[in-house]
Amino acid sequence: MANASQKRIASQNETAVRNLKLGALISIALTILFRLLLRRGILPQSKLALFVFVSTGGVEALLLRYLINIGTVKRDASNALVSAGEDLSQSGITEWCFDVVYITWLCQVSSSLFGERAWLLYLVIPLFACYKAWGFISPMLGLGRSSQSAAEESAPAGESKRQQKLRQRAEKGDPRVKQGKR
């Protein structure tokens, strides 16, 4: 089965696309239902809340369209697999798109239940981006030290990693290390 991985990706993508569509419909339905029952109107009352609602809905729509487009499985007339699409379970940008969509759904539904302050949950996205960026930028600025550079500084100069391990084993009295005179 040379095509087994493509079939697995296609199956996962079909499930993910179906779940995205279903999640979007459920989120919209719950938001409208809760706003009608609890808030006496579908749209938020303040202009700022309306702006946030519309702008985040636009971001959600763009990301949903992107994820659905790259994850859609293409088949020919005989239902044979032509393309499995991009792997939607991969890390990186795809994973972040899913995160933004999920947070948007959470904010939409919770704002209809608990009020417009629930949109403050959306601040998790830029805070997480800053956290990730700091992990990338801080070593460039010399503010963070990796554990590898700390280990290299503590080892004597000219000693390879293998030699460091052997020296550490010998210090512990490991019987695997031959203790000979050099």
Short mmCIF file of C-alpha atoms in Angstrom, two decimals:
data_model
loop_
_atom_site.label_atom_id
_atom_site.label_comp_id
_atom_site.label_asym_id
_atom_site.label_seq_id
_atom_site.Cartn_x
_atom_site.Cartn_y
_atom_site.Cartn_z
CA MET A 1 0.00 0.00 0.00
CA ALA A 2 2.13 2.81 -1.28
CA ASN A 3 -0.76 5.22 -0.92
CA ALA A 4 -1.66 4.35 2.68
CA SER A 5 -0.40 7.60 4.17
CA GLN A 6 -2.34 9.64 1.63
CA LYS A 7 -5.49 7.70 2.45
CA ARG A 8 -4.92 8.28 6.17
CA ILE A 9 -4.41 12.03 5.63
CA ALA A 10 -7.50 12.14 3.39
CA SER A 11 -9.60 10.44 6.06
CA GLN A 12 -8.33 12.79 8.78
CA ASN A 13 -8.88 15.84 6.57
CA GLU A 14 -12.45 14.82 5.71
CA THR A 15 -13.20 14.47 9.42
CA ALA A 16 -11.52 17.79 10.25
CA VAL A 17 -13.34 19.70 7.48
CA ARG A 18 -16.68 18.18 8.53
CA ASN A 19 -15.98 19.15 12.17
CA LEU A 20 -15.02 22.70 11.17
CA LYS A 21 -18.25 23.18 9.24
CA LEU A 22 -20.32 21.64 12.02
CA GLY A 23 -18.52 23.69 14.68
CA ALA A 24 -19.13 26.91 12.77
CA LEU A 25 -22.84 26.15 12.42
CA ILE A 26 -23.17 25.21 16.10
CA SER A 27 -21.31 28.32 17.19
CA ILE A 28 -23.51 30.59 15.08
CA ALA A 29 -26.70 28.82 16.18
CA LEU A 30 -25.80 28.99 19.88
CA THR A 31 -24.77 32.63 19.62
CA ILE A 32 -28.05 33.61 17.96
CA LEU A 33 -30.12 31.47 20.33
CA PHE A 34 -28.46 32.80 23.49
CA ARG A 35 -28.60 36.40 22.28
CA LEU A 36 -32.30 36.11 21.47
CA LEU A 37 -33.12 34.45 24.78
CA LEU A 38 -30.81 36.40 27.10
CA ARG A 39 -29.91 39.68 25.39
CA ARG A 40 -33.08 40.61 23.49
CA GLY A 41 -31.35 40.97 20.14
CA ILE A 42 -28.97 39.19 17.81
CA LEU A 43 -26.34 41.92 17.54
CA PRO A 44 -24.35 43.44 20.41
CA GLN A 45 -25.65 46.72 21.83
CA SER A 46 -22.49 48.87 21.88
CA LYS A 47 -20.67 49.95 18.72
CA LEU A 48 -17.34 48.65 19.99
CA ALA A 49 -18.79 45.23 20.74
CA LEU A 50 -20.45 45.19 17.32
CA PHE A 51 -17.13 46.07 15.68
CA VAL A 52 -15.33 43.29 17.59
CA PHE A 53 -18.11 40.82 16.75
CA VAL A 54 -18.01 41.61 13.03
CA SER A 55 -14.20 41.83 12.72
CA THR A 56 -13.56 38.57 14.57
CA GLY A 57 -16.31 36.93 12.53
CA GLY A 58 -14.49 38.06 9.39
CA VAL A 59 -11.20 36.63 10.66
CA GLU A 60 -12.97 33.39 11.52
CA ALA A 61 -14.55 33.20 8.05
CA LEU A 62 -11.20 33.76 6.31
CA LEU A 63 -9.43 31.14 8.42
CA LEU A 64 -12.26 28.64 7.98
CA ARG A 65 -12.16 29.14 4.22
CA TYR A 66 -8.38 28.71 4.22
CA LEU A 67 -8.50 25.52 6.30
CA ILE A 68 -11.34 24.05 4.27
CA ASN A 69 -9.61 24.88 0.96
CA ILE A 70 -6.29 23.31 1.90
CA GLY A 71 -7.89 20.33 3.61
CA THR A 72 -10.51 19.40 1.02
CA VAL A 73 -9.97 15.95 -0.44
CA LYS A 74 -10.20 15.73 -4.22
CA ARG A 75 -11.53 12.57 -5.86
CA ASP A 76 -12.16 11.66 -9.49
CA ALA A 77 -15.41 10.39 -11.03
CA SER A 78 -14.76 6.82 -9.86
CA ASN A 79 -14.23 8.07 -6.27
CA ALA A 80 -10.50 7.32 -6.45
CA LEU A 81 -8.27 9.60 -4.42
CA VAL A 82 -6.66 12.32 -6.54
CA SER A 83 -5.36 14.58 -3.76
CA ALA A 84 -5.57 14.26 0.00
CA GLY A 85 -5.03 17.98 0.46
CA GLU A 86 -2.60 19.44 2.97
CA ASP A 87 -2.28 17.61 6.27
CA LEU A 88 -4.53 19.56 8.66
CA SER A 89 -2.96 17.88 11.69
CA GLN A 90 0.46 19.38 11.06
CA SER A 91 1.92 21.89 13.47
CA GLY A 92 2.71 25.50 12.70
CA ILE A 93 0.42 27.88 10.85
CA THR A 94 -2.34 25.30 10.39
CA GLU A 95 -2.41 24.58 14.11
CA TRP A 96 -2.52 28.30 14.92
CA CYS A 97 -5.42 28.81 12.48
CA PHE A 98 -7.38 26.13 14.32
CA ASP A 99 -6.56 27.82 17.65
CA VAL A 100 -7.83 31.21 16.44
CA VAL A 101 -11.03 29.64 15.09
CA TYR A 102 -11.68 27.80 18.36
CA ILE A 103 -11.04 30.90 20.47
CA THR A 104 -13.35 32.91 18.22
CA TRP A 105 -16.12 30.35 18.69
CA LEU A 106 -15.58 30.42 22.44
CA CYS A 107 -15.70 34.23 22.54
CA GLN A 108 -18.83 34.42 20.37
CA VAL A 109 -20.81 31.97 22.46
CA SER A 110 -19.55 33.23 25.82
CA SER A 111 -20.21 36.86 24.90
CA SER A 112 -23.81 35.96 24.17
CA LEU A 113 -24.05 34.19 27.54
CA PHE A 114 -21.96 36.35 29.87
CA GLY A 115 -21.76 39.73 28.19
CA GLU A 116 -19.35 41.63 26.02
CA ARG A 117 -16.42 41.37 28.44
CA ALA A 118 -15.99 37.79 27.29
CA TRP A 119 -14.27 39.20 24.20
CA LEU A 120 -11.25 39.86 26.43
CA LEU A 121 -10.50 36.14 26.02
CA TYR A 122 -9.43 37.06 22.51
CA LEU A 123 -6.33 38.68 24.03
CA VAL A 124 -4.95 35.17 24.52
CA ILE A 125 -3.99 35.15 20.82
CA PRO A 126 -1.56 38.11 20.80
CA LEU A 127 -0.20 37.10 24.22
CA PHE A 128 0.61 33.64 22.89
CA ALA A 129 2.18 35.17 19.77
CA CYS A 130 4.39 37.39 21.96
CA TYR A 131 5.38 34.36 24.05
CA LYS A 132 6.39 32.43 20.91
CA ALA A 133 8.21 35.44 19.46
CA TRP A 134 10.11 35.98 22.70
CA GLY A 135 11.42 32.43 22.58
CA PHE A 136 12.75 33.15 19.10
CA ILE A 137 14.05 36.70 19.69
CA SER A 138 15.57 36.46 23.18
CA PRO A 139 18.57 34.31 22.16
CA MET A 140 19.33 36.78 19.38
CA LEU A 141 19.42 39.60 21.89
CA GLY A 142 21.57 37.58 24.26
CA LEU A 143 18.87 37.61 26.94
CA GLY A 144 18.24 33.89 27.08
CA ARG A 145 20.72 31.06 27.29
CA SER A 146 19.93 27.63 26.00
CA SER A 147 20.78 24.59 28.10
CA GLN A 148 23.16 23.40 25.39
CA SER A 149 25.26 26.58 25.56
CA ALA A 150 25.35 26.34 29.35
CA ALA A 151 26.59 22.74 29.13
CA GLU A 152 29.24 23.75 26.61
CA GLU A 153 30.51 26.51 28.91
CA SER A 154 30.83 24.16 31.89
CA ALA A 155 32.82 21.53 29.93
CA PRO A 156 36.54 21.84 29.45
CA ALA A 157 37.61 23.24 26.09
CA GLY A 158 38.20 20.75 23.28
CA GLU A 159 36.08 18.00 24.80
CA SER A 160 33.43 16.40 22.59
CA LYS A 161 29.96 15.45 23.82
CA ARG A 162 30.97 11.80 23.90
CA GLN A 163 34.02 12.61 25.97
CA GLN A 164 31.86 14.69 28.34
CA LYS A 165 29.50 11.76 28.84
CA LEU A 166 32.35 9.35 29.46
CA ARG A 167 33.95 11.74 31.94
CA GLN A 168 30.63 12.16 33.80
CA ARG A 169 30.16 8.38 33.95
CA ALA A 170 33.68 7.93 35.25
CA GLU A 171 33.06 10.54 37.96
CA LYS A 172 29.99 8.60 39.06
CA GLY A 173 31.98 5.35 39.15
CA ASP A 174 30.11 3.69 36.29
CA PRO A 175 31.61 0.21 35.65
CA ARG A 176 31.03 0.58 31.88
CA VAL A 177 33.83 3.14 31.71
CA LYS A 178 37.31 1.65 31.67
CA GLN A 179 39.36 3.55 34.19
CA GLY A 180 42.80 3.44 32.68
CA LYS A 181 45.75 5.76 32.98
CA ARG A 182 46.17 8.11 30.09
#
